XYZ file of C-alpha atoms in Angstrom:
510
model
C 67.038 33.504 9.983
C 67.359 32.496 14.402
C 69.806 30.441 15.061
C 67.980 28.409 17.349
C 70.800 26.509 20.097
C 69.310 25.245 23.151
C 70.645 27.077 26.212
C 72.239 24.275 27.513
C 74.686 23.794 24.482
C 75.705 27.222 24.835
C 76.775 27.014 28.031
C 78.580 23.476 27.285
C 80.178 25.280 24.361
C 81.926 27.762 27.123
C 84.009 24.670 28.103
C 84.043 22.298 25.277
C 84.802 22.916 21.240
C 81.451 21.408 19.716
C 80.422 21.655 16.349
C 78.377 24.177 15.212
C 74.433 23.113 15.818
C 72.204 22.696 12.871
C 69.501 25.247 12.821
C 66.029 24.573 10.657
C 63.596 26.492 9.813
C 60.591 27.231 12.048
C 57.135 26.050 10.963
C 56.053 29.454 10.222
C 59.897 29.321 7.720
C 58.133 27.071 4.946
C 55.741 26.936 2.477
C 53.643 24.148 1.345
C 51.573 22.599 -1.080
C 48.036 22.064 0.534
C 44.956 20.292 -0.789
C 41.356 22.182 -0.643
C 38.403 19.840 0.242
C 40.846 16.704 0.471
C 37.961 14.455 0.786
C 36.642 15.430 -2.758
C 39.644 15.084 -4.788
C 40.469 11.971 -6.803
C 43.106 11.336 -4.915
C 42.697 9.055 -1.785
C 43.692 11.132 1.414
C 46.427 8.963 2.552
C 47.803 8.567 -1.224
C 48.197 12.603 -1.250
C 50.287 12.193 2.051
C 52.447 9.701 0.632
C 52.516 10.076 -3.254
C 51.955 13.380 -3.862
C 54.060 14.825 -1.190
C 51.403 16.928 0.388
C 51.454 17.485 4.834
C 48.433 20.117 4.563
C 44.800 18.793 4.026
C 41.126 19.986 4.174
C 37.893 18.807 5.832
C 34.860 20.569 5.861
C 32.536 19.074 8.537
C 28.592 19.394 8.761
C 26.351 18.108 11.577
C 24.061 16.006 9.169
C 24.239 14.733 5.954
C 20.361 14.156 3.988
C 19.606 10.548 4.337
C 22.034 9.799 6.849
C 21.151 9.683 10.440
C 23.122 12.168 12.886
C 25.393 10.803 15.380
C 26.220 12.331 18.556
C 30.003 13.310 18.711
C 30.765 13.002 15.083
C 30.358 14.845 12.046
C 29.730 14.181 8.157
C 32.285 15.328 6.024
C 31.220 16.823 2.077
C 31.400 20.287 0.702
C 27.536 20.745 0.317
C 24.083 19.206 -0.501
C 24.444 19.592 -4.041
C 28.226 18.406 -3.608
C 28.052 15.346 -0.927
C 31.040 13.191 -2.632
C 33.280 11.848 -0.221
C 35.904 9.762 0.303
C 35.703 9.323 3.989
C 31.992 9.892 5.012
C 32.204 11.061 8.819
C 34.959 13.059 10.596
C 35.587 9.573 12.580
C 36.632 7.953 9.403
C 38.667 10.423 8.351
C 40.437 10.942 11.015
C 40.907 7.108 10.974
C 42.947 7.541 7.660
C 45.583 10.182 9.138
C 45.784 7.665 12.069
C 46.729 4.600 9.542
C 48.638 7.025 7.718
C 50.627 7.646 11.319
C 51.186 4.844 12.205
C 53.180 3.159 8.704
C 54.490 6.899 8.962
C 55.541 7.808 12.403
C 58.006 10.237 12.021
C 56.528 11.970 8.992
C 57.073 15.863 8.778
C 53.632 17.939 10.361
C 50.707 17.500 9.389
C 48.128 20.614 9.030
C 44.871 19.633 8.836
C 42.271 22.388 8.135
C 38.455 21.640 9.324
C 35.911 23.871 8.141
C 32.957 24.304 10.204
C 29.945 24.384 7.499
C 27.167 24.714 10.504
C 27.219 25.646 13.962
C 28.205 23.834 17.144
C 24.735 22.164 18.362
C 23.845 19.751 21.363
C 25.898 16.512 20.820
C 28.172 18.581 19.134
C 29.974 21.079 21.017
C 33.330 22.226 21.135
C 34.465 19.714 23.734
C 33.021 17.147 21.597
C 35.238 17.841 18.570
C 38.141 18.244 20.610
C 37.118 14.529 22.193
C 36.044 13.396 18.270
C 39.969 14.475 17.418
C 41.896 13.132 20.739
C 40.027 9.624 20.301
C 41.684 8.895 16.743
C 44.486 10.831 17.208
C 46.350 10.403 21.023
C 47.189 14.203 22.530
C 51.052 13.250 22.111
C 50.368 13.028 18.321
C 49.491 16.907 18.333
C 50.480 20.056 18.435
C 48.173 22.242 20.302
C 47.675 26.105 21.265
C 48.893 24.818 25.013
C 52.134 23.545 23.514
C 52.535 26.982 22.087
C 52.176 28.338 25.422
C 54.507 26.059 27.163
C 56.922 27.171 24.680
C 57.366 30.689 25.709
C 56.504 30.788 29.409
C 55.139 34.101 31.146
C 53.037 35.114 27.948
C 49.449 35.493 28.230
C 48.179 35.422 24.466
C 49.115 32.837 21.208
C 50.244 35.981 19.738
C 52.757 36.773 22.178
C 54.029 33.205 22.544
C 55.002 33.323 18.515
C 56.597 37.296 18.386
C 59.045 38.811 20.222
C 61.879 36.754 21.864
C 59.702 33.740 21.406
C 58.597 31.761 17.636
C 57.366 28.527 16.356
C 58.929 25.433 16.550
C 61.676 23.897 14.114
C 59.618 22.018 11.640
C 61.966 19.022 13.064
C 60.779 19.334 16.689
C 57.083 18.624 14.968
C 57.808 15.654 13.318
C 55.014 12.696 13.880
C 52.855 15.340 14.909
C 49.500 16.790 13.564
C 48.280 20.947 13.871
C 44.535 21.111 13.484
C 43.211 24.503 12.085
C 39.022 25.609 12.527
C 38.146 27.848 9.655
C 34.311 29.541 8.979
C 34.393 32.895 9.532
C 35.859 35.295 11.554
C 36.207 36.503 14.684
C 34.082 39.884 14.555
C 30.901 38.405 16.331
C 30.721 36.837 20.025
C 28.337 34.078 18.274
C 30.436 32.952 15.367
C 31.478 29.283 14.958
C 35.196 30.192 15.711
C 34.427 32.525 18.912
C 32.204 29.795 20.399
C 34.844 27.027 19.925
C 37.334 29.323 21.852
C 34.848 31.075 24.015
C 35.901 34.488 22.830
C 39.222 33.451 23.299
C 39.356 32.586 26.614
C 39.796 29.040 26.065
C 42.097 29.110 22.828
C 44.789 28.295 24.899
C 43.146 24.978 26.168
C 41.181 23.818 22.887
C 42.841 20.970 20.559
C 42.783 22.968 17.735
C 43.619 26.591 16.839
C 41.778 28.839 14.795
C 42.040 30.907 11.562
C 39.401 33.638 10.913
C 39.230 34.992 7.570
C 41.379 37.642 6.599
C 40.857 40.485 3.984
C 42.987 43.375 5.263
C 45.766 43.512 7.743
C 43.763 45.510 10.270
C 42.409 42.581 10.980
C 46.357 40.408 11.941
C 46.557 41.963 15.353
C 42.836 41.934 16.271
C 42.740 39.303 18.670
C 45.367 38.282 20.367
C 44.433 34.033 20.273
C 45.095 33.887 16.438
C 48.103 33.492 15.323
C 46.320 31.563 11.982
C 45.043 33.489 9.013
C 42.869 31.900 6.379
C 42.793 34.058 2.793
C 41.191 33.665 0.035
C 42.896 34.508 -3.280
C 41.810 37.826 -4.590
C 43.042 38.831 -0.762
C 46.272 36.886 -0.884
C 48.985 39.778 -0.715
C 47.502 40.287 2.748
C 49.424 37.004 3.239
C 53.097 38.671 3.605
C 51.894 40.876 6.256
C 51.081 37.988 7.808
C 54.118 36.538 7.827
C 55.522 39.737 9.129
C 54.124 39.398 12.326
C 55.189 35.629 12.764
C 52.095 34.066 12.145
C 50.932 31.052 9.691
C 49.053 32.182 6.474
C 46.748 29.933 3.865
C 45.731 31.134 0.501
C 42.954 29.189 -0.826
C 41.656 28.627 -4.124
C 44.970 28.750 -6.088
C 43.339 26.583 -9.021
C 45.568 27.727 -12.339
C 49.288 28.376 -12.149
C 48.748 31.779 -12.839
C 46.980 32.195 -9.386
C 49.899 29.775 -8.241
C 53.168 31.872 -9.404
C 51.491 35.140 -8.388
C 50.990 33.782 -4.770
C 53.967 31.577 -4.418
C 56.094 34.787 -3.907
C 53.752 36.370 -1.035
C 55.296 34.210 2.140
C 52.401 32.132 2.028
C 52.819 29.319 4.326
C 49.934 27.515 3.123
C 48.537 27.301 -0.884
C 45.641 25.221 -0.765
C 44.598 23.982 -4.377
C 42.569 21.475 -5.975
C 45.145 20.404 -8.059
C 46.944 17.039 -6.188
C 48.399 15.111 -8.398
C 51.730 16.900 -9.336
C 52.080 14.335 -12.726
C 49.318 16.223 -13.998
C 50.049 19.850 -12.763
C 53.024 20.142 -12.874
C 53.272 23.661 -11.432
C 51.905 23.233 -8.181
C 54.600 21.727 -6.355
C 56.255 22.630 -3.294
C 58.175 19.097 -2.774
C 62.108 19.203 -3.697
C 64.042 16.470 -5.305
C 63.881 14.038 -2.398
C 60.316 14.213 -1.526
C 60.647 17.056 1.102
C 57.220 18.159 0.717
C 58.310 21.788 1.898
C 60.328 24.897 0.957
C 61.483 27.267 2.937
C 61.103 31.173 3.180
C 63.423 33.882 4.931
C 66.654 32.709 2.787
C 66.595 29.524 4.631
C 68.291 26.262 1.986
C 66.694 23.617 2.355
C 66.975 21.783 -1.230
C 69.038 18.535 0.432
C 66.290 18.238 3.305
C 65.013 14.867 3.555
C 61.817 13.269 5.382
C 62.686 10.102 7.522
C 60.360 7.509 5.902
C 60.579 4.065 4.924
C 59.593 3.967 1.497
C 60.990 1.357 -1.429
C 59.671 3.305 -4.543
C 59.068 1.048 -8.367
C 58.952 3.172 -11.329
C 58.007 0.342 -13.911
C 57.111 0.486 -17.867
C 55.677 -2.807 -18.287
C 52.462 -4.955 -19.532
C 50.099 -6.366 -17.163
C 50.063 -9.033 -14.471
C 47.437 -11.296 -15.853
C 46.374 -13.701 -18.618
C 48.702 -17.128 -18.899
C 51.678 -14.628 -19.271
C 53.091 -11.445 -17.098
C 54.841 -8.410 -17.864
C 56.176 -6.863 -14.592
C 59.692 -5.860 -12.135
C 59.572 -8.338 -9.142
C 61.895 -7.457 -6.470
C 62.000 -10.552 -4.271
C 64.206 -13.068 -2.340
C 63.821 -16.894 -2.461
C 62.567 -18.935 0.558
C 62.787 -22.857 0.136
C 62.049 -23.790 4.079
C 59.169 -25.613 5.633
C 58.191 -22.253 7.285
C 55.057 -19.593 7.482
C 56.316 -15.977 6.318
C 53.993 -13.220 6.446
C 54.940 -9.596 4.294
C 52.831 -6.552 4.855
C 53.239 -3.039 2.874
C 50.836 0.034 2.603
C 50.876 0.968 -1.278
C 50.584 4.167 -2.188
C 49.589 5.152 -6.359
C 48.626 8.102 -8.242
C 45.474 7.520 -7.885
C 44.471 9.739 -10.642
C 45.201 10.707 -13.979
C 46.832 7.056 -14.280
C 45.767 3.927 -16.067
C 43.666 1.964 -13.407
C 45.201 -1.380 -13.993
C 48.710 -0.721 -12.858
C 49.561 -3.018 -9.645
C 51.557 -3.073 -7.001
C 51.242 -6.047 -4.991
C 52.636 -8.693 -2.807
C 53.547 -11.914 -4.682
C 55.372 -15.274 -4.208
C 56.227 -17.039 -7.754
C 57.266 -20.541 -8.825
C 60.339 -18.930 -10.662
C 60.716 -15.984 -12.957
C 59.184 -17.379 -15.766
C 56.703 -15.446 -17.734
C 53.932 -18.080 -17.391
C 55.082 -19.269 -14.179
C 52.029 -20.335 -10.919
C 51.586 -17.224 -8.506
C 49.426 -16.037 -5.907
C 49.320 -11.772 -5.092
C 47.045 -9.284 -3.398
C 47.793 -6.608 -5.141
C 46.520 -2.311 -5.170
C 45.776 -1.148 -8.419
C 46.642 2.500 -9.483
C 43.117 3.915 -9.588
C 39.603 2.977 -9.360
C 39.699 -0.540 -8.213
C 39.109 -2.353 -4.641
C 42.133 -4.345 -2.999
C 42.284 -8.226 -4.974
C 43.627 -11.573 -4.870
C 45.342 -12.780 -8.484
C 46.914 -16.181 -9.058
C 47.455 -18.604 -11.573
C 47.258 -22.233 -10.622
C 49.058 -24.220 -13.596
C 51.928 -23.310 -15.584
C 51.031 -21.060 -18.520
C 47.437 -20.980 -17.385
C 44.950 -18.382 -16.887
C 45.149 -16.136 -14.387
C 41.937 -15.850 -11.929
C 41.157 -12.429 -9.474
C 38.984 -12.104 -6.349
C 37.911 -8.867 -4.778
C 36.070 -8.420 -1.518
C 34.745 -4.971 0.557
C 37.523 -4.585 3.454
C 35.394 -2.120 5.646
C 32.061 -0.921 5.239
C 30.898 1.349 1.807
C 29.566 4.409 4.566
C 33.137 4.702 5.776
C 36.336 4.983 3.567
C 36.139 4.892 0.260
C 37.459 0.911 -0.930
C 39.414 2.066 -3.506
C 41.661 4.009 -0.680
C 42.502 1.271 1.595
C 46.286 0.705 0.661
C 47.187 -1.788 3.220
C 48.130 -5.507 1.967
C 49.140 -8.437 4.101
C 50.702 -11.757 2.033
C 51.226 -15.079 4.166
C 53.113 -17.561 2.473
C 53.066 -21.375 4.304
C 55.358 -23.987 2.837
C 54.732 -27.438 4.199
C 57.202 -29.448 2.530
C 54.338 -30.823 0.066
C 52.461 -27.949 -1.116
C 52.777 -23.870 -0.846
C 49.580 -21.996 0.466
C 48.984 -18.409 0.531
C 46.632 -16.092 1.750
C 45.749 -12.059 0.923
C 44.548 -9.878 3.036
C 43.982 -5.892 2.805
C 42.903 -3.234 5.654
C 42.109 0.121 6.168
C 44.738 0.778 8.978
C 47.561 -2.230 8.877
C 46.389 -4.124 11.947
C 42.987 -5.347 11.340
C 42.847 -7.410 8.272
C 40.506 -9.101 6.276
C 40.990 -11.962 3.937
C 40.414 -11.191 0.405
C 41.605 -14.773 -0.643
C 43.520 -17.868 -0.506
C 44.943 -20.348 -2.861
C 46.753 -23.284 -2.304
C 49.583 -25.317 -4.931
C 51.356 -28.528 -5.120
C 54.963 -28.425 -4.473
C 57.315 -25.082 -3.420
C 56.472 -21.215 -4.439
C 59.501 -19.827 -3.449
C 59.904 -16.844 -4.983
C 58.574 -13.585 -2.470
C 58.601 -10.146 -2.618
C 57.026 -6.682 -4.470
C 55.430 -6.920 -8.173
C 55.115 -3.912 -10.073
C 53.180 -3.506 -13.288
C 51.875 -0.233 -15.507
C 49.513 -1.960 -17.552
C 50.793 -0.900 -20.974
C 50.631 2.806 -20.584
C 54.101 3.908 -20.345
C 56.402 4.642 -16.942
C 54.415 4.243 -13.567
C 55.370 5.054 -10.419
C 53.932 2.581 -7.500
C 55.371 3.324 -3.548
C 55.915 0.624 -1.022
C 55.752 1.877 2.978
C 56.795 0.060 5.763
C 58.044 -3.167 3.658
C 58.362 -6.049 6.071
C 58.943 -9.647 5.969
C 57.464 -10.841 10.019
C 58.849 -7.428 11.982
C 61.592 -7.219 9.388
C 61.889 -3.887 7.970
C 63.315 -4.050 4.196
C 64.371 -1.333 1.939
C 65.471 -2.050 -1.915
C 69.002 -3.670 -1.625
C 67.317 -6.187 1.095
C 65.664 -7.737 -2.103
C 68.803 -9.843 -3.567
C 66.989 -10.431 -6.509
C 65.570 -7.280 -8.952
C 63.741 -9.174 -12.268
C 61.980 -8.045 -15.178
C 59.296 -10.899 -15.971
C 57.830 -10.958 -19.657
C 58.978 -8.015 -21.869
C 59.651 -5.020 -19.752
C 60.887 -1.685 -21.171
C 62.290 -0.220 -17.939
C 62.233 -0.676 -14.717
C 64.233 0.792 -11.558
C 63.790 -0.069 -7.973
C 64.623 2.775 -5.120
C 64.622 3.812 -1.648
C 62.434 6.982 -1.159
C 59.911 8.729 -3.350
C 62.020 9.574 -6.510
């Protein structure tokens, strides 16, 4: 395993005792969990970023899509005619969620994003027009591209030398809040393929935004052009994988579907297993995450079991009823606020997403007290299945009352993915108003709902519910009252509301 000490510590270590530096492992060090055709899972792209621990995603990309009209500079994203489902219809829109994921994320660990080219670059959508499609959702400073490879080991004329020799990848720390995008579709054999004419036969890999992997069957085929330095396998081919590691370059295995397929590949230096299995509740084997949420582990002898990602998550595992009817059943974390004021919170909630009951919640509420029946106004995510809502009760012991509205168009992100939820709370010394509001990306909003009541709501803060149906898990990011950043012992106040079987409130994912 390099030791890898900046040059100008050494030197300062010639005159002054310093501790030893903390070495971590390269990119090309770990292994990873990564999800095949992300856009077709259950599982809403940015809740497999956040919930189910996963920093390597798919996108297969087509120029057209039957009954959709073509747009220049943008693709449609499906698996095929006979497969078109989608949870983010066009590249832009999916490239959109990554960039809302970023940003209530910014130092999350890379991100590998795979894009499969189904057809072949066409007028209005040429290389330099994917590399524009990527830069305009995602700034250049966000990414790690072939030239940053380059500029890492000057005096080298190929990807392959800049990653062998005295020269290797990057620390997987020195990549954090950063993005790698992959082409895949072939291989490099022919001057005409898809991946040859996005690098030009190589002679601009070093320039393009993205790198590419061919396929690989045999390991002839590691060394035979110098600008790949990523290999994509499929899994009848996967002990080609440790040869590729080998040579100090970045391997995928696709199609890892059972966990026999999973525990024979795991232990081939595969940097990449790329599954259709997300959610880790349900399959339990393919996991890659440690005990903290580390969504990695590491090859070459490297221990990396304390490793932690920097994030700013408040996590609610809850075993509760329902928030609903004249009477709840739920964990409110939350703080009390009795002044004539306007206080806005805002949280992207992350769920399962699958394999859950639907009508778990996590939402944003403020409460007149911590009584079962008690008046209360939340917008609220449910686990699965559902668009962003408004609930609230107006009278004491009353029925509750829900409204739902579309937050962005149906033809771009899926509704039931938008995790972003704004409460505004205004207290006018006579009556408490509030308003909900959900987005796609955390900075344009639109209202879902307002309600207004006589006299003083002042109970604020996160409701969690699981519906009847046992322990659920529900993840607040980026937690903030105004530009106020909270994590779980900012809440003063942890209550279970109705009859509650357990409840625990955390920072983190677990």
């Amino acid at each position: 395993m390099p030791l890898r000490v900046p040059l100008l510590l050494v030197l300062c270590a010639l005159l002054v005792p310093l501790a030893p530096a903390l070495a971590q492992p390269a990119y090309n060090e770990i292994r990873q969990k990564s999800s095949h055709n992300s856009y077709q899972r259950s599982e809403a792209l940015i809740d497999q970023l956040v919930y189910h621990r996963i920093r390597s995603i798919e996108l297969d990309i087509h120029n057209g899509k039957t009954g959709w009209s073509a747009v220049s500079g943008n693709w449609y994203v499906y698996h095929a005619t006979t497969e078109p489902e989608t949870t983010c219809h066009r590249l832009s829109d999916c490239l959109d969620e990554l960039r809302a994921f970023h940003l209530a994320n910014p130092n999350h660990e890379v991100v590998t994003v795979w894009v499969d080219l189904k057809d072949a670059f066409e007028t209005g959508r040429m290389p330099a027009d994917l590399d524009t499609r990527i830069t305009t959702h995602l700034p250049s400073a966000w990414l790690f591209k072939p030239s940053d490879v380059m500029a890492g080991c000057p005096g080298v004329s190929s990807l392959q030398a800049a990653v062998t020799g005295a020269c290797t990848w990057p620390a997987h720390t020195e990549l954090r809040g950063r993005f790698i995008f992959v082409l895949t579709g072939g291989d490099l054999s022919s001057s005409t393929s898809k991946l040859n004419t996005y690098v030009s036969n190589g002679s601009t890999a070093t320039t393009r935004v993205a790198f590419v992997a061919p396929d690989l069957t045999s390991s002839s085929g590691i060394s035979s052009k110098t600008y790949a330095v990523f290999f994509n396998i499929q899994a009848p081919n996967a002990s080609v994988a440790n040869n590729v590691h080998l040579a100090n370059f970045v391997g995928r295995v696709w199609d890892v579907n059972d966990s026999g397929t999973w525990n024979a590949v795991q232990p081939l230096n595969v940097n990449h297993i790329a599954t259709n299995k997300v959610n880790y509740h349900q399959d339990t084997w393919a996991v890659t995450h440690n005990s903290l949420g580390w969504p990695f582990q590491c090859l070459d002898g490297w221990a990396c079991g304390g490793y932690q990602e920097p994030v700013d998550v408040i996590g609610a595992e809850v075993n509760t009823g329902d928030i609903w009817s004249s009477s709840d059943s739920f964990l409110f974390a939350h703080e009390s606020n009795t002044a004539v004021t306007t206080t806005s919170w805002t949280a992207s909630v992350s769920t399962p997403n699958s394999h859950v009951d639907e009508w778990g919640k996590a939402c944003l509420m403020v409460r007149a007290g911590t009584a079962a029946n008690a008046r209360y106004f939340a917008i609220c995510r449910a686990a699965d299945n559902n668009k962003l809502r408004i609930q609230y009760r107006s009278a004491t012991g009353g029925a509750s009352s829900a409204s739902e509205v579309d937050i962005v168009p149906s033809d771009t992100v899926d509704q039931e993915s938008l995790t972003f939820l704004k409460l505004t709370v205004q207290y006018d010394g006579t009556q408490t108003c509030a308003w909900g509001y959900g987005s796609q990306n955390g900075s344009t909003w639109k209202l879902v709902g307002s309600q207004c009541f006589s006299g003083l709501l002042a109970n604020q803060g996160l409701a969690a519910a699981s519906h009847g149906s046992g322990k659920m898990k529900l993840l607040f990011s980026g937690v903030k009252r105004g530009s106020t950043l909270y994590r779980a012992a900012s809440f003063p106040s942890k209550t279970a509301i109705g009859s509650v079987s357990s409840w625990r409130v955390f920072d983190g994912f677990f």
